[in-house]
mmCIF file of C-alpha atoms and ligand atoms in Angstrom:
data_model
loop_
_atom_site.group_PDB
_atom_site.id
_atom_site.type_symbol
_atom_site.label_atom_id
_atom_site.label_comp_id
_atom_site.label_asym_id
_atom_site.label_seq_id
_atom_site.Cartn_x
_atom_site.Cartn_y
_atom_site.Cartn_z
ATOM 1 C CA SER A 18 0.000 0.000 0.000
ATOM 2 C CA ARG A 19 1.001 3.660 -0.264
ATOM 3 C CA ALA A 20 1.198 3.823 3.527
ATOM 4 C CA MET A 21 3.569 0.867 3.771
ATOM 5 C CA SER A 22 5.838 2.191 1.040
ATOM 6 C CA LYS A 23 6.080 5.634 2.657
ATOM 7 C CA SER A 24 6.382 4.329 6.197
ATOM 8 C CA GLY A 25 10.178 4.676 6.156
ATOM 9 C CA GLU A 26 10.137 8.489 6.305
ATOM 10 C CA ARG A 27 12.304 9.858 9.114
ATOM 11 C CA THR A 28 12.556 13.121 11.027
ATOM 12 C CA PHE A 29 14.949 14.647 13.525
ATOM 13 C CA LEU A 30 13.367 15.838 16.770
ATOM 14 C CA ALA A 31 15.022 17.440 19.773
ATOM 15 C CA VAL A 32 13.714 18.200 23.232
ATOM 16 C CA LYS A 33 15.495 21.504 23.853
ATOM 17 C CA PRO A 34 17.261 22.273 27.173
ATOM 18 C CA ASP A 35 14.101 23.947 28.559
ATOM 19 C CA GLY A 36 12.064 20.799 27.860
ATOM 20 C CA VAL A 37 14.663 18.649 29.629
ATOM 21 C CA GLN A 38 14.785 21.001 32.636
ATOM 22 C CA ARG A 39 10.993 21.017 32.885
ATOM 23 C CA GLY A 40 10.729 17.230 32.825
ATOM 24 C CA LEU A 41 8.864 17.014 29.529
ATOM 25 C CA VAL A 42 11.054 14.395 27.845
ATOM 26 C CA GLY A 43 8.834 11.428 28.707
ATOM 27 C CA ASP A 44 5.655 13.201 27.651
ATOM 28 C CA ILE A 45 7.084 14.181 24.279
ATOM 29 C CA ILE A 46 8.401 10.683 23.588
ATOM 30 C CA SER A 47 5.060 9.253 24.681
ATOM 31 C CA ARG A 48 3.108 11.427 22.251
ATOM 32 C CA PHE A 49 5.138 10.145 19.298
ATOM 33 C CA GLU A 50 4.951 6.524 20.472
ATOM 34 C CA LYS A 51 1.189 6.703 20.934
ATOM 35 C CA ARG A 52 0.661 8.373 17.580
ATOM 36 C CA GLY A 53 2.219 5.271 16.037
ATOM 37 C CA TYR A 54 5.743 6.405 15.206
ATOM 38 C CA LYS A 55 8.843 4.269 15.642
ATOM 39 C CA LEU A 56 11.858 5.467 17.642
ATOM 40 C CA VAL A 57 14.997 4.923 15.594
ATOM 41 C CA ALA A 58 17.663 6.775 17.627
ATOM 42 C CA LEU A 59 17.872 8.647 20.935
ATOM 43 C CA LYS A 60 20.551 10.420 22.989
ATOM 44 C CA LEU A 61 20.817 12.891 25.851
ATOM 45 C CA GLN A 62 23.682 15.226 25.092
ATOM 46 C CA GLN A 63 25.023 18.709 25.806
ATOM 47 C CA VAL A 64 26.391 19.925 22.472
ATOM 48 C CA SER A 65 28.861 22.652 21.527
ATOM 49 C CA GLU A 66 27.923 26.055 20.152
ATOM 50 C CA ASP A 67 29.894 25.053 17.084
ATOM 51 C CA HIS A 68 27.623 22.056 16.468
ATOM 52 C CA LEU A 69 24.539 24.253 16.909
ATOM 53 C CA ARG A 70 25.852 26.853 14.467
ATOM 54 C CA LYS A 71 25.940 24.035 11.905
ATOM 55 C CA HIS A 72 22.459 22.849 12.869
ATOM 56 C CA TYR A 73 21.007 26.362 12.591
ATOM 57 C CA ALA A 74 23.170 27.470 9.606
ATOM 58 C CA ASP A 75 20.067 28.655 7.706
ATOM 59 C CA LEU A 76 19.311 31.168 10.473
ATOM 60 C CA LYS A 77 22.785 32.734 10.492
ATOM 61 C CA GLY A 78 22.397 36.515 10.427
ATOM 62 C CA LYS A 79 19.035 36.553 12.214
ATOM 63 C CA PRO A 80 19.007 38.839 15.260
ATOM 64 C CA PHE A 81 18.122 35.935 17.552
ATOM 65 C CA PHE A 82 20.807 33.576 16.179
ATOM 66 C CA GLU A 83 23.488 34.010 18.878
ATOM 67 C CA GLY A 84 20.987 33.828 21.723
ATOM 68 C CA LEU A 85 19.436 30.712 20.216
ATOM 69 C CA VAL A 86 22.820 28.989 19.904
ATOM 70 C CA LYS A 87 23.793 29.885 23.486
ATOM 71 C CA PHE A 88 20.443 28.715 24.843
ATOM 72 C CA MET A 89 20.616 25.399 22.969
ATOM 73 C CA ALA A 90 24.156 24.811 24.308
ATOM 74 C CA SER A 91 23.210 25.777 27.877
ATOM 75 C CA GLY A 92 22.272 22.268 29.015
ATOM 76 C CA PRO A 93 21.613 18.747 27.841
ATOM 77 C CA LEU A 94 19.037 18.176 25.128
ATOM 78 C CA VAL A 95 17.476 14.984 23.828
ATOM 79 C CA ALA A 96 18.153 14.270 20.165
ATOM 80 C CA MET A 97 15.929 11.704 18.480
ATOM 81 C CA VAL A 98 15.067 10.187 15.137
ATOM 82 C CA TRP A 99 11.465 9.046 14.567
ATOM 83 C CA GLU A 100 10.146 7.060 11.623
ATOM 84 C CA GLY A 101 6.761 6.573 9.994
ATOM 85 C CA LEU A 102 4.218 7.794 7.459
ATOM 86 C CA ASP A 103 4.375 11.583 6.978
ATOM 87 C CA VAL A 104 6.408 11.902 10.179
ATOM 88 C CA VAL A 105 8.038 15.188 9.106
ATOM 89 C CA LYS A 106 4.739 17.011 8.577
ATOM 90 C CA GLN A 107 2.874 15.250 11.357
ATOM 91 C CA GLY A 108 5.786 15.909 13.704
ATOM 92 C CA ARG A 109 5.633 19.654 12.976
ATOM 93 C CA ALA A 110 1.875 19.599 13.599
ATOM 94 C CA MET A 111 2.377 17.785 16.895
ATOM 95 C CA LEU A 112 5.005 20.374 17.939
ATOM 96 C CA GLY A 113 2.810 23.373 17.073
ATOM 97 C CA GLU A 114 3.910 26.706 15.612
ATOM 98 C CA THR A 115 7.309 28.330 16.202
ATOM 99 C CA ASN A 116 5.495 31.027 18.189
ATOM 100 C CA PRO A 117 3.616 29.452 21.121
ATOM 101 C CA LEU A 118 0.993 32.205 20.803
ATOM 102 C CA ALA A 119 -0.051 30.676 17.471
ATOM 103 C CA SER A 120 0.130 27.088 18.772
ATOM 104 C CA LYS A 121 -3.172 25.350 19.422
ATOM 105 C CA PRO A 122 -3.802 23.572 22.710
ATOM 106 C CA GLY A 123 -3.203 19.900 22.049
ATOM 107 C CA SER A 124 0.161 20.576 20.440
ATOM 108 C CA ILE A 125 3.342 20.315 22.520
ATOM 109 C CA ARG A 126 4.089 24.033 22.331
ATOM 110 C CA GLY A 127 0.394 24.885 22.691
ATOM 111 C CA ASP A 128 0.183 22.860 25.878
ATOM 112 C CA TYR A 129 3.479 23.720 27.550
ATOM 113 C CA SER A 130 4.991 26.991 26.305
ATOM 114 C CA ILE A 131 4.316 30.730 26.093
ATOM 115 C CA ASP A 132 7.603 32.213 24.832
ATOM 116 C CA MET A 133 9.112 31.789 21.351
ATOM 117 C CA GLY A 134 12.663 31.553 22.732
ATOM 118 C CA ARG A 135 11.616 28.745 25.093
ATOM 119 C CA ASN A 136 9.470 26.589 22.851
ATOM 120 C CA ILE A 137 10.623 23.189 24.170
ATOM 121 C CA CYS A 138 11.239 21.219 21.017
ATOM 122 C CA HIS A 139 12.643 21.171 17.517
ATOM 123 C CA GLY A 140 11.456 19.224 14.506
ATOM 124 C CA SER A 141 12.813 19.091 10.943
ATOM 125 C CA ASP A 142 10.785 21.240 8.542
ATOM 126 C CA SER A 143 11.178 19.086 5.407
ATOM 127 C CA VAL A 144 12.309 15.629 4.346
ATOM 128 C CA GLU A 145 15.510 17.171 2.933
ATOM 129 C CA SER A 146 16.415 19.029 6.117
ATOM 130 C CA ALA A 147 15.571 15.900 8.122
ATOM 131 C CA LYS A 148 18.183 13.981 6.107
ATOM 132 C CA LYS A 149 20.800 16.674 6.748
ATOM 133 C CA GLU A 150 19.977 16.984 10.433
ATOM 134 C CA ILE A 151 19.999 13.215 11.041
ATOM 135 C CA GLU A 152 23.440 13.057 9.416
ATOM 136 C CA LEU A 153 24.703 15.963 11.516
ATOM 137 C CA TRP A 154 23.448 14.559 14.821
ATOM 138 C CA PHE A 155 23.868 10.790 14.466
ATOM 139 C CA ASP A 156 26.317 8.217 13.158
ATOM 140 C CA ALA A 157 24.662 5.808 10.733
ATOM 141 C CA LYS A 158 25.461 2.934 13.103
ATOM 142 C CA ASP A 159 23.325 4.537 15.838
ATOM 143 C CA LEU A 160 20.142 4.441 13.744
ATOM 144 C CA CYS A 161 18.314 1.238 14.700
ATOM 145 C CA ASP A 162 16.704 -0.662 11.891
ATOM 146 C CA TYR A 163 14.162 -2.993 13.491
ATOM 147 C CA LYS A 164 10.640 -4.299 13.135
ATOM 148 C CA LYS A 165 7.927 -3.176 15.488
ATOM 149 C CA ALA A 166 4.291 -4.103 16.068
ATOM 150 C CA ASN A 167 3.531 -0.792 14.280
ATOM 151 C CA ASP A 168 4.429 -2.501 11.047
ATOM 152 C CA VAL A 169 1.460 -4.837 11.504
ATOM 153 C CA TRP A 170 -1.010 -2.850 13.617
ATOM 154 C CA VAL A 171 -0.593 0.723 12.350
ATOM 155 C CA TYR A 172 -0.159 0.098 8.642
HETATM 156 P P1 RTP B 207 12.941 24.777 15.374
HETATM 157 O O1 RTP B 207 13.979 24.894 14.278
HETATM 158 O O2 RTP B 207 13.481 24.982 16.747
HETATM 159 O O3 RTP B 207 12.035 23.581 15.230
HETATM 160 O O4 RTP B 207 11.960 25.988 15.166
HETATM 161 P P2 RTP B 207 11.196 26.432 13.887
HETATM 162 O O5 RTP B 207 11.620 25.682 12.674
HETATM 163 O O6 RTP B 207 9.756 26.380 14.270
HETATM 164 O O7 RTP B 207 11.675 27.926 13.778
HETATM 165 P P3 RTP B 207 12.979 28.549 13.126
HETATM 166 O O8 RTP B 207 12.541 29.700 12.305
HETATM 167 O O9 RTP B 207 13.851 27.499 12.506
HETATM 168 O O10 RTP B 207 13.699 29.127 14.419
HETATM 169 C C1 RTP B 207 14.440 28.295 15.260
HETATM 170 C C2 RTP B 207 14.190 28.655 16.699
HETATM 171 O O11 RTP B 207 14.665 29.979 16.941
HETATM 172 C C3 RTP B 207 13.852 30.609 17.896
HETATM 173 N N1 RTP B 207 13.318 31.827 17.318
HETATM 174 N N2 RTP B 207 13.307 32.955 17.958
HETATM 175 N N3 RTP B 207 12.085 36.045 16.550
HETATM 176 C C4 RTP B 207 12.592 35.246 17.479
HETATM 177 O O12 RTP B 207 12.896 35.641 18.573
HETATM 178 C C5 RTP B 207 12.766 33.856 17.145
HETATM 179 N N4 RTP B 207 12.441 33.289 15.998
HETATM 180 C C6 RTP B 207 12.803 31.983 16.121
HETATM 181 C C7 RTP B 207 12.729 29.665 18.260
HETATM 182 O O13 RTP B 207 13.084 29.000 19.468
HETATM 183 C C8 RTP B 207 12.717 28.695 17.100
HETATM 184 O O14 RTP B 207 12.211 27.445 17.488
#
C-alpha cells in the first residue's frame, strides 16, 4: 500500500534544554509513540555552540541567532530520530507553531509553552532538512533498523 511504502520516512526531533529542565522528555516521547511512530535513535547530550551553528546554519544573520545557539548549548538536550508515514509534517503539527501564541492547545508548544525563545522542542521542517539533520546529529550505526508491532497494527 502507499502507507507501507512511505512508512520509512524519518525526522529529527530534539527536546530543547528547557524541555529537559521542565521534565517534559517522557511526555514528548510518549506522544510520538502513541501516535504510532517508531523510535529509531535517541541520545541525551550537551552539544557545543559550534555544532549548533551548523544545525542552525540557515538562520545565520538573524538577530536571535546568537541567543538561540547559546540557549541550545546551555544544558543537555534529547536528540531523536522518529520514523513513519508523513512523520516530518505530522511531527511539525504535533510540535505546534514556532510562536507558542499561534500554537493550538493539544500541540506540545500549545500545551506547555508561552515564549518563542523557550518553545521546548525542535522538529525538521522538510524531508531534505531531516536527512541533513539526522546526518549531523547521528552516526549511521546509531540508527536502529528494526521491526515493530507498528508494522502490523498501524499500517
Ligand atoms: P525549530 O527549528 O526549533 O524547530 O523551530 P522552527 O523551525 O519552528 O523555527 P525557526 O525559524 O527554525 O527558528 C528556530 C528557533 O529559533 C527561535 N526563534 N526565535 N524572533 C525570534 O525571537 C525567534 N524566531 C525563532 C525559536 O526557538 C525557534 O524554534
